[in-house]
Amino acid sequence: MPLHDEISALTAAVDAALPGARQDLERLVRIPSIWADPSHADDTRRSAEAVAELARGAGAADVTVIAAPGGAPAVVAHWPAPEGQPTILLYAHHDVQPTGGDAEWTTAPFEPTERNGRLYGRGAADDKAGVMTHLAVLRAYDGHPPIGVTLFIEGEEESGSPTLPALLHEHHELLACDVIVIADAANPAVDVPAITTSLRGLVDVVVEVAMLERPAHSGVFGGPAGDALTALVRTLASLHDENGEVAIAGLVHGTSEAPDVDEAQWRSDVAMLDGVELLGSGSIVERTSQKPAVAVLGIDAPRVAEASNVLLPRARAMVSLRLAPGDSAPKAQDALADHLRANVPWGARVTVTPGPGTAEPFSLDATGDVYDAARRTFAQAYGNDVVETGMGGSIPFIAEFARTFPGAAVLVTGVGDPASRWHGIDESLDLGMFRRGVLAEAFLLAELAR
């Protein structure tokens, strides 16, 4: 078949598959698969079974739901390679972030709703859209892709993938491949495709500060005796200098030659309040992809409505640190812990406990036949050339998988955009971009077969 006719036929097949893919995406969004919340463990298992059912319906030769001890369920499915053809592994994850408060959403987070060409719901973009991108491509090929396909849908990415190394070790043969496509990244615009060439790493710790053996009357003893929450706040304040630069010693700081983004648009995307200053220095692209960032994710302390006039004996917080490409997760976690211990005031006792999930930073050189094929096919699907970009987020799977299968080319793509609000209130997916993402991946499989 001439190339033009093949592209036309494949485009028609994708368009035929999209209504069902949209329907099944909505079905997945309705499942609150928040693995980080133990009360949703059964929902996450139900989500994995739903993905497994969809894989069977897309013609998989075999489908397995796997899990490491104590880990979330993941789905592995295979479409065997025709003779002489490579095998591609298509990755996404079916677990999602907590909602951040259902009442804050314009519509219920687990009831998918379309508004102005976007589908709203938790997981609609991150990353159940990635799951359905892969499955829509396989449906477009009527379950007979031109190359071998392994579908791997993880279930604990939003928790830092703590059991992923064990899973990869135990199921090494199930996941062997020549090319890896990770559909868990974002594009700079809905019609501009990106290849993500670097990601920041991630570590976190829980820091607890203790000042007293028990609560004490703040009037009778306050003054000479301090409270643990105040000591904790002063400790956390030391994480940044007066300009908002991360003040933790020993971390890697990178640079970027990529063009910067428009600051006004970026502030709008992040919903920054008027007058609030940006932290740190350098371009926004540099600060979000090539430099470390530290944030306090939560504090255990009495709610204001429940406060009383006592000096708190203990207080604790979770601190998250994003790592620049080239850094080391264990080294950075040690540096964060050392900094917290060194900056606790007034002789307060401090305990620092490593968090359960870590992600190594990752970078790649996007040269070679696979990347050339991706540039051609993605440009064709999106109508614009591919841009190479770093991403500030972390995907633990990538570095782990690259270590496990060092010969496989890694292609990081996705169907998010700056308006998708991943991890935030009113997360959404642009449906036009979803179509372009499915087309791009379908074209890529055809190109790799050639």
Coordinates of C-alpha atoms in Angstrom, one line a residue:
M1 CA 0.0 0.0 0.0
P2 CA 1.4 3.5 -0.9
L3 CA 2.5 5.5 2.2
H4 CA -0.2 8.1 1.6
D5 CA -2.9 5.5 1.5
E6 CA -1.5 3.8 4.6
I7 CA -1.6 7.1 6.5
S8 CA -5.2 7.8 5.4
A9 CA -6.4 4.3 6.3
L10 CA -4.7 4.5 9.7
T11 CA -6.2 7.9 10.4
A12 CA -9.6 6.6 9.6
A13 CA -9.0 3.6 11.9
V14 CA -8.0 5.9 14.7
D15 CA -11.0 8.1 14.3
A16 CA -13.2 5.1 14.3
A17 CA -11.6 3.9 17.6
L18 CA -11.8 7.3 19.4
P19 CA -15.5 7.3 20.5
G20 CA -15.1 4.0 22.3
A21 CA -11.8 5.1 23.8
R22 CA -13.4 8.3 25.1
Q23 CA -16.2 6.2 26.6
D24 CA -13.7 3.8 28.3
L25 CA -11.6 6.8 29.5
E26 CA -14.6 8.1 31.3
R27 CA -15.3 4.7 32.8
L28 CA -11.7 4.6 34.2
V29 CA -12.0 8.1 35.5
R30 CA -15.0 7.1 37.6
I31 CA -12.9 4.7 39.5
P32 CA -11.1 6.6 42.4
S33 CA -7.8 4.6 42.2
I34 CA -5.9 6.6 44.8
W35 CA -3.4 4.0 45.9
A36 CA -1.8 6.4 48.3
D37 CA -5.0 6.3 50.3
P38 CA -5.5 2.9 52.0
S39 CA -9.2 3.4 51.9
H40 CA -9.0 3.3 48.1
A41 CA -6.9 0.1 47.8
D42 CA -9.9 -1.9 46.5
D43 CA -10.7 0.8 44.0
T44 CA -7.1 0.6 42.7
R45 CA -7.5 -3.2 42.3
R46 CA -10.8 -2.6 40.5
S47 CA -9.1 -0.1 38.2
A48 CA -6.4 -2.7 37.4
E49 CA -9.0 -5.3 36.5
A50 CA -10.8 -2.8 34.3
V51 CA -7.6 -2.1 32.4
A52 CA -6.9 -5.8 32.1
E53 CA -10.4 -6.3 30.7
L54 CA -9.8 -3.5 28.2
A55 CA -6.5 -5.1 27.1
R56 CA -8.3 -8.4 26.5
G57 CA -10.9 -6.6 24.4
A58 CA -8.1 -5.0 22.4
G59 CA -6.8 -8.4 21.3
A60 CA -4.0 -9.1 23.7
A61 CA -2.6 -12.6 23.5
D62 CA -2.2 -12.7 27.2
V63 CA -3.0 -10.4 30.1
T64 CA -1.6 -10.6 33.6
V65 CA -2.3 -8.6 36.8
I66 CA 0.9 -8.5 38.8
A67 CA 2.0 -7.0 42.1
A68 CA 5.1 -7.0 44.3
P69 CA 4.5 -7.8 48.0
G70 CA 2.7 -4.8 49.5
G71 CA 2.5 -3.1 46.1
A72 CA -0.2 -2.0 43.9
P73 CA -1.6 -4.1 41.1
A74 CA -0.1 -3.5 37.6
V75 CA -1.3 -4.9 34.3
V76 CA 1.0 -6.6 31.7
A77 CA -0.4 -7.6 28.3
H78 CA 1.2 -8.8 25.1
W79 CA 0.7 -8.6 21.4
P80 CA 3.5 -10.8 20.0
A81 CA 5.8 -9.4 17.4
P82 CA 5.5 -10.6 13.7
E83 CA 8.7 -12.3 12.6
G84 CA 11.6 -10.0 12.4
Q85 CA 9.9 -7.1 14.0
P86 CA 10.9 -5.3 17.3
T87 CA 8.8 -5.1 20.4
I88 CA 7.7 -1.8 21.9
L89 CA 6.7 -1.4 25.6
L90 CA 3.9 1.1 26.1
Y91 CA 3.8 2.5 29.7
A92 CA 1.2 4.5 31.6
H93 CA -0.2 4.3 35.1
H94 CA -3.8 3.8 36.3
D95 CA -3.4 5.2 39.9
V96 CA -4.2 8.9 40.5
Q97 CA -3.6 11.7 43.0
P98 CA -6.0 12.5 45.8
T99 CA -8.5 15.2 44.8
G100 CA -7.3 18.0 47.1
G101 CA -10.8 18.5 48.3
D102 CA -13.9 17.4 46.3
A103 CA -15.7 20.7 47.2
E104 CA -13.0 22.7 45.4
W105 CA -13.8 21.2 42.0
T106 CA -16.2 22.8 39.5
T107 CA -17.7 19.4 39.0
A108 CA -17.2 16.2 40.9
P109 CA -13.7 14.9 40.4
F110 CA -14.7 11.3 39.6
E111 CA -17.6 12.2 37.4
P112 CA -16.0 13.0 34.0
T113 CA -17.5 16.2 32.5
E114 CA -16.8 17.8 29.1
R115 CA -16.5 21.6 29.0
N116 CA -15.2 23.6 26.0
G117 CA -13.5 20.7 24.4
R118 CA -11.8 19.4 27.6
L119 CA -12.7 16.4 29.7
Y120 CA -12.5 17.2 33.4
G121 CA -11.9 14.6 36.1
R122 CA -9.1 13.2 38.3
G123 CA -6.9 11.1 36.1
A124 CA -8.5 12.3 32.9
A125 CA -5.0 13.6 31.9
D126 CA -2.7 12.0 34.5
D127 CA -2.5 9.3 33.5
K128 CA -5.6 7.4 32.4
A129 CA -5.4 9.4 29.1
G130 CA -2.0 7.6 28.7
V131 CA -3.7 4.3 29.3
M132 CA -6.4 4.9 26.7
T133 CA -3.9 6.4 24.2
H134 CA -2.2 3.0 24.1
L135 CA -5.4 1.0 24.0
A136 CA -6.9 3.2 21.3
V137 CA -3.8 2.6 19.1
L138 CA -4.2 -1.1 19.6
R139 CA -7.9 -1.0 18.7
A140 CA -7.0 1.1 15.6
Y141 CA -4.9 -1.9 14.5
D142 CA -7.8 -4.2 15.3
G143 CA -5.6 -6.0 17.8
H144 CA -2.8 -6.8 15.3
P145 CA -0.1 -4.1 15.5
P146 CA 2.7 -4.2 13.0
I147 CA 5.3 -4.7 15.7
G148 CA 5.3 -6.5 19.0
V149 CA 3.6 -4.6 21.8
T150 CA 3.9 -5.1 25.6
L151 CA 1.5 -3.0 27.5
F152 CA 2.6 -2.1 31.1
I153 CA 0.2 -0.1 33.2
E154 CA 1.6 0.6 36.7
G155 CA -0.5 1.1 39.8
E156 CA 1.6 3.1 42.2
E157 CA 3.4 5.8 40.2
E158 CA 1.7 8.6 42.2
S159 CA 3.1 7.1 45.4
G160 CA 6.7 7.1 44.1
S161 CA 6.7 3.5 42.8
P162 CA 8.2 2.0 46.0
T163 CA 7.9 -1.7 44.9
L164 CA 8.7 -1.1 41.2
P165 CA 12.3 -2.4 41.4
A166 CA 11.1 -5.7 42.9
L167 CA 8.4 -5.9 40.2
L168 CA 10.9 -5.4 37.4
H169 CA 13.3 -7.9 38.9
E170 CA 10.6 -10.6 39.3
H171 CA 9.0 -10.1 35.9
H172 CA 12.0 -9.2 33.8
E173 CA 11.2 -11.5 31.0
L174 CA 7.6 -10.3 30.7
L175 CA 8.7 -6.8 30.1
A176 CA 11.7 -7.2 27.8
C177 CA 11.6 -4.9 24.8
D178 CA 13.5 -2.9 22.2
V179 CA 11.8 0.5 22.6
I180 CA 9.9 2.0 25.6
V181 CA 7.2 4.7 25.2
I182 CA 6.2 6.4 28.4
A183 CA 2.9 8.3 27.9
D184 CA 3.1 10.3 31.1
A185 CA 4.5 13.7 30.1
A186 CA 3.2 16.9 28.7
N187 CA 3.4 19.1 25.6
P188 CA 4.0 22.9 25.6
A189 CA 0.7 23.4 23.7
V190 CA -2.2 21.3 22.6
D191 CA -0.9 21.3 19.0
V192 CA 2.9 21.2 19.7
P193 CA 4.3 17.7 20.5
A194 CA 7.3 17.3 22.8
I195 CA 9.9 14.7 23.5
T196 CA 10.9 14.9 27.1
T197 CA 14.7 14.5 27.4
S198 CA 15.1 15.0 31.1
L199 CA 13.1 14.7 34.3
R200 CA 13.8 15.7 37.8
G201 CA 14.2 13.2 40.6
L202 CA 12.3 13.1 43.8
V203 CA 12.9 12.3 47.5
D204 CA 11.0 13.1 50.6
V205 CA 11.4 12.9 54.4
V206 CA 9.3 13.3 57.5
V207 CA 10.8 15.6 60.1
E208 CA 9.6 15.6 63.7
V209 CA 10.6 18.2 66.2
A210 CA 10.1 17.6 70.0
M211 CA 10.4 20.2 72.8
L212 CA 8.4 18.8 75.7
E213 CA 7.3 15.4 77.1
R214 CA 3.7 16.6 77.2
P215 CA 1.6 19.6 76.4
A216 CA 2.0 22.5 78.8
H217 CA -0.1 25.6 79.7
S218 CA 1.0 28.4 77.3
G219 CA 0.4 31.1 79.9
V220 CA 2.0 29.5 83.0
F221 CA 5.1 28.2 81.1
G222 CA 5.2 30.2 77.9
G223 CA 8.2 32.4 77.4
P224 CA 11.1 30.3 78.8
A225 CA 9.5 27.1 77.3
G226 CA 9.0 27.0 73.6
D227 CA 6.6 25.0 71.5
A228 CA 7.5 22.4 68.9
L229 CA 5.4 23.9 66.1
T230 CA 7.3 27.2 66.2
A231 CA 10.6 25.3 66.2
L232 CA 9.4 23.2 63.2
V233 CA 8.3 26.3 61.3
R234 CA 11.8 27.9 61.9
T235 CA 13.4 24.7 60.7
L236 CA 11.3 24.6 57.5
A237 CA 12.0 28.3 56.8
S238 CA 15.7 27.5 56.5
L239 CA 15.1 25.4 53.4
H240 CA 15.2 28.6 51.2
D241 CA 17.3 31.7 51.3
E242 CA 15.9 35.2 51.2
N243 CA 15.7 35.0 47.4
G244 CA 13.8 31.7 47.4
E245 CA 16.8 29.7 46.3
V246 CA 17.0 26.2 47.7
A247 CA 19.5 26.5 50.6
I248 CA 20.4 22.8 51.0
A249 CA 24.1 22.2 50.4
G250 CA 25.5 19.7 48.0
L251 CA 22.7 19.5 45.4
V252 CA 23.2 19.6 41.7
H253 CA 22.1 22.8 39.9
G254 CA 21.9 22.6 36.1
T255 CA 21.3 25.1 33.3
S256 CA 19.2 25.1 30.1
E257 CA 19.6 26.6 26.7
A258 CA 15.9 26.1 25.9
P259 CA 13.8 29.2 25.1
D260 CA 12.0 30.5 28.2
V261 CA 8.2 30.5 28.5
D262 CA 6.1 33.6 28.7
E263 CA 6.0 34.6 32.4
A264 CA 2.5 36.0 32.3
Q265 CA 1.1 32.8 30.7
W266 CA 3.1 30.7 33.2
R267 CA 1.7 32.6 36.2
S268 CA -1.8 32.1 34.8
D269 CA -1.2 28.4 34.3
V270 CA -0.1 27.9 37.9
A271 CA -2.8 30.3 39.2
M272 CA -0.3 32.5 41.0
L273 CA -1.9 35.4 42.9
D274 CA -1.1 38.9 41.8
G275 CA 2.0 40.4 43.4
V276 CA 3.4 37.0 44.5
E277 CA 7.1 36.8 43.5
L278 CA 8.8 33.9 41.7
L279 CA 11.3 32.0 43.7
G280 CA 15.0 31.6 42.8
S281 CA 16.9 32.8 39.7
G282 CA 17.4 31.9 36.1
S283 CA 14.8 31.3 33.4
I284 CA 11.5 29.7 34.3
V285 CA 12.4 26.7 32.2
E286 CA 15.7 26.3 34.1
R287 CA 14.0 26.6 37.5
T288 CA 11.4 24.1 36.7
S289 CA 13.5 21.4 35.0
Q290 CA 17.2 21.9 35.7
K291 CA 17.4 23.1 39.3
P292 CA 16.2 21.5 42.6
A293 CA 13.0 22.6 44.3
V294 CA 11.8 21.9 47.8
A295 CA 8.3 22.1 49.2
V296 CA 6.5 21.3 52.5
L297 CA 3.7 19.0 51.6
G298 CA 2.0 18.6 54.9
I299 CA 2.2 19.4 58.7
D300 CA 0.8 17.4 61.6
A301 CA -0.5 20.0 64.0
P302 CA -3.9 20.9 65.6
R303 CA -6.4 22.5 63.3
V304 CA -7.2 26.1 64.1
A305 CA -10.7 25.3 65.0
E306 CA -9.4 22.8 67.6
A307 CA -6.5 24.8 69.0
S308 CA -6.1 25.5 72.7
N309 CA -3.8 27.5 74.9
V310 CA -1.1 24.8 75.2
L311 CA 2.5 24.6 74.2
L312 CA 2.7 21.7 71.6
P313 CA 5.2 19.0 72.6
R314 CA 5.7 17.6 69.1
A315 CA 5.1 18.6 65.5
R316 CA 6.1 17.0 62.2
A317 CA 6.1 17.7 58.5
M318 CA 6.6 16.0 55.2
V319 CA 9.2 17.7 53.0
S320 CA 9.6 16.9 49.3
L321 CA 12.7 17.6 47.3
R322 CA 12.9 17.6 43.5
L323 CA 16.4 16.9 42.1
A324 CA 18.1 18.3 39.0
P325 CA 19.2 15.9 36.3
G326 CA 22.6 14.5 37.2
D327 CA 22.0 14.3 41.0
S328 CA 21.6 11.2 43.1
A329 CA 18.5 10.4 45.1
P330 CA 20.2 8.8 48.1
K331 CA 22.8 11.5 48.3
A332 CA 20.1 14.3 48.0
Q333 CA 18.0 12.6 50.6
D334 CA 20.9 12.6 53.0
A335 CA 21.6 16.2 52.2
L336 CA 18.0 17.2 53.0
A337 CA 18.1 15.2 56.3
D338 CA 21.4 16.7 57.3
H339 CA 20.1 20.2 56.6
L340 CA 17.0 19.8 58.7
R341 CA 19.0 18.4 61.6
A342 CA 21.5 21.2 61.5
N343 CA 18.8 23.9 61.4
V344 CA 16.5 22.9 64.3
P345 CA 16.6 25.8 66.9
W346 CA 16.9 25.9 70.7
G347 CA 18.2 22.4 71.2
A348 CA 15.0 20.8 70.2
R349 CA 15.1 17.1 69.5
V350 CA 14.7 16.2 65.8
T351 CA 14.0 12.9 64.0
V352 CA 14.2 12.6 60.2
T353 CA 12.7 9.6 58.6
P354 CA 13.1 8.9 54.9
G355 CA 9.9 8.7 52.9
P356 CA 8.9 5.5 51.1
G357 CA 9.2 6.6 47.5
T358 CA 12.2 7.9 45.6
A359 CA 12.8 8.7 41.9
E360 CA 16.2 9.1 40.3
P361 CA 16.5 12.1 37.9
F362 CA 16.8 11.1 34.3
S363 CA 18.2 12.5 31.1
L364 CA 18.8 11.1 27.6
D365 CA 20.4 11.9 24.3
A366 CA 17.5 11.8 21.8
T367 CA 19.5 10.7 18.8
G368 CA 19.1 7.6 16.7
D369 CA 16.5 6.0 14.4
V370 CA 13.8 5.7 17.0
Y371 CA 13.9 9.4 17.9
D372 CA 14.0 10.4 14.2
A373 CA 11.0 8.2 13.5
A374 CA 9.2 9.9 16.5
R375 CA 10.0 13.3 15.2
R376 CA 8.6 12.5 11.8
T377 CA 5.4 10.8 13.0
F378 CA 4.6 13.2 15.8
A379 CA 5.0 16.2 13.5
Q380 CA 2.7 14.6 11.0
A381 CA 0.0 14.0 13.7
Y382 CA 0.2 17.3 15.4
G383 CA 0.9 19.6 12.4
N384 CA 3.9 21.1 14.1
D385 CA 7.5 20.1 14.7
V386 CA 8.6 18.3 17.8
V387 CA 10.3 20.2 20.6
E388 CA 12.7 18.7 23.0
T389 CA 12.1 19.7 26.6
G390 CA 13.0 18.9 30.2
M391 CA 10.1 18.2 32.6
G392 CA 10.1 19.2 36.3
G393 CA 8.1 16.2 37.4
S394 CA 9.4 12.8 38.2
I395 CA 8.5 9.3 36.8
P396 CA 10.3 6.7 38.9
F397 CA 9.7 4.0 36.3
I398 CA 12.0 5.6 33.7
A399 CA 15.3 5.4 35.5
E400 CA 14.5 2.0 36.9
F401 CA 13.5 0.6 33.5
A402 CA 16.5 2.1 31.8
R403 CA 18.8 0.4 34.3
T404 CA 16.9 -2.9 33.8
F405 CA 16.9 -2.8 30.0
P406 CA 19.9 -0.6 29.1
G407 CA 19.7 -1.3 25.4
A408 CA 16.1 -0.1 24.9
A409 CA 15.5 3.4 23.4
V410 CA 13.3 5.5 25.8
L411 CA 10.7 7.8 24.4
V412 CA 8.9 10.1 26.9
T413 CA 5.7 11.6 25.5
G414 CA 2.2 12.4 26.7
V415 CA -1.1 14.1 26.2
G416 CA -1.0 16.8 28.9
D417 CA -0.6 20.5 28.3
P418 CA -0.1 23.5 30.6
A419 CA -3.8 23.8 31.2
S420 CA -4.2 20.2 32.3
R421 CA -3.7 21.0 36.0
W422 CA -2.1 17.7 36.8
H423 CA -2.3 16.9 40.6
G424 CA -4.5 20.1 41.0
I425 CA -8.1 21.1 41.1
D426 CA -10.1 20.7 37.9
E427 CA -7.6 18.4 36.1
S428 CA -8.5 18.1 32.5
L429 CA -7.6 16.6 29.1
D430 CA -7.9 18.5 25.8
L431 CA -9.8 16.1 23.6
G432 CA -8.2 17.4 20.3
M433 CA -4.8 16.8 21.7
F434 CA -5.9 13.3 22.8
R435 CA -6.7 12.5 19.2
R436 CA -3.4 13.8 18.0
G437 CA -1.6 11.8 20.6
V438 CA -3.3 8.6 19.5
L439 CA -2.5 9.4 15.8
A440 CA 1.1 10.0 16.7
E441 CA 1.6 6.7 18.4
A442 CA -0.2 4.8 15.7
F443 CA 2.0 6.4 13.1
L444 CA 5.1 5.6 15.2
L445 CA 4.3 1.9 15.3
A446 CA 3.8 1.8 11.5
E447 CA 7.1 3.7 11.0
L448 CA 9.0 1.4 13.3
A449 CA 7.6 -1.6 11.4
R450 CA 9.1 -0.1 8.2

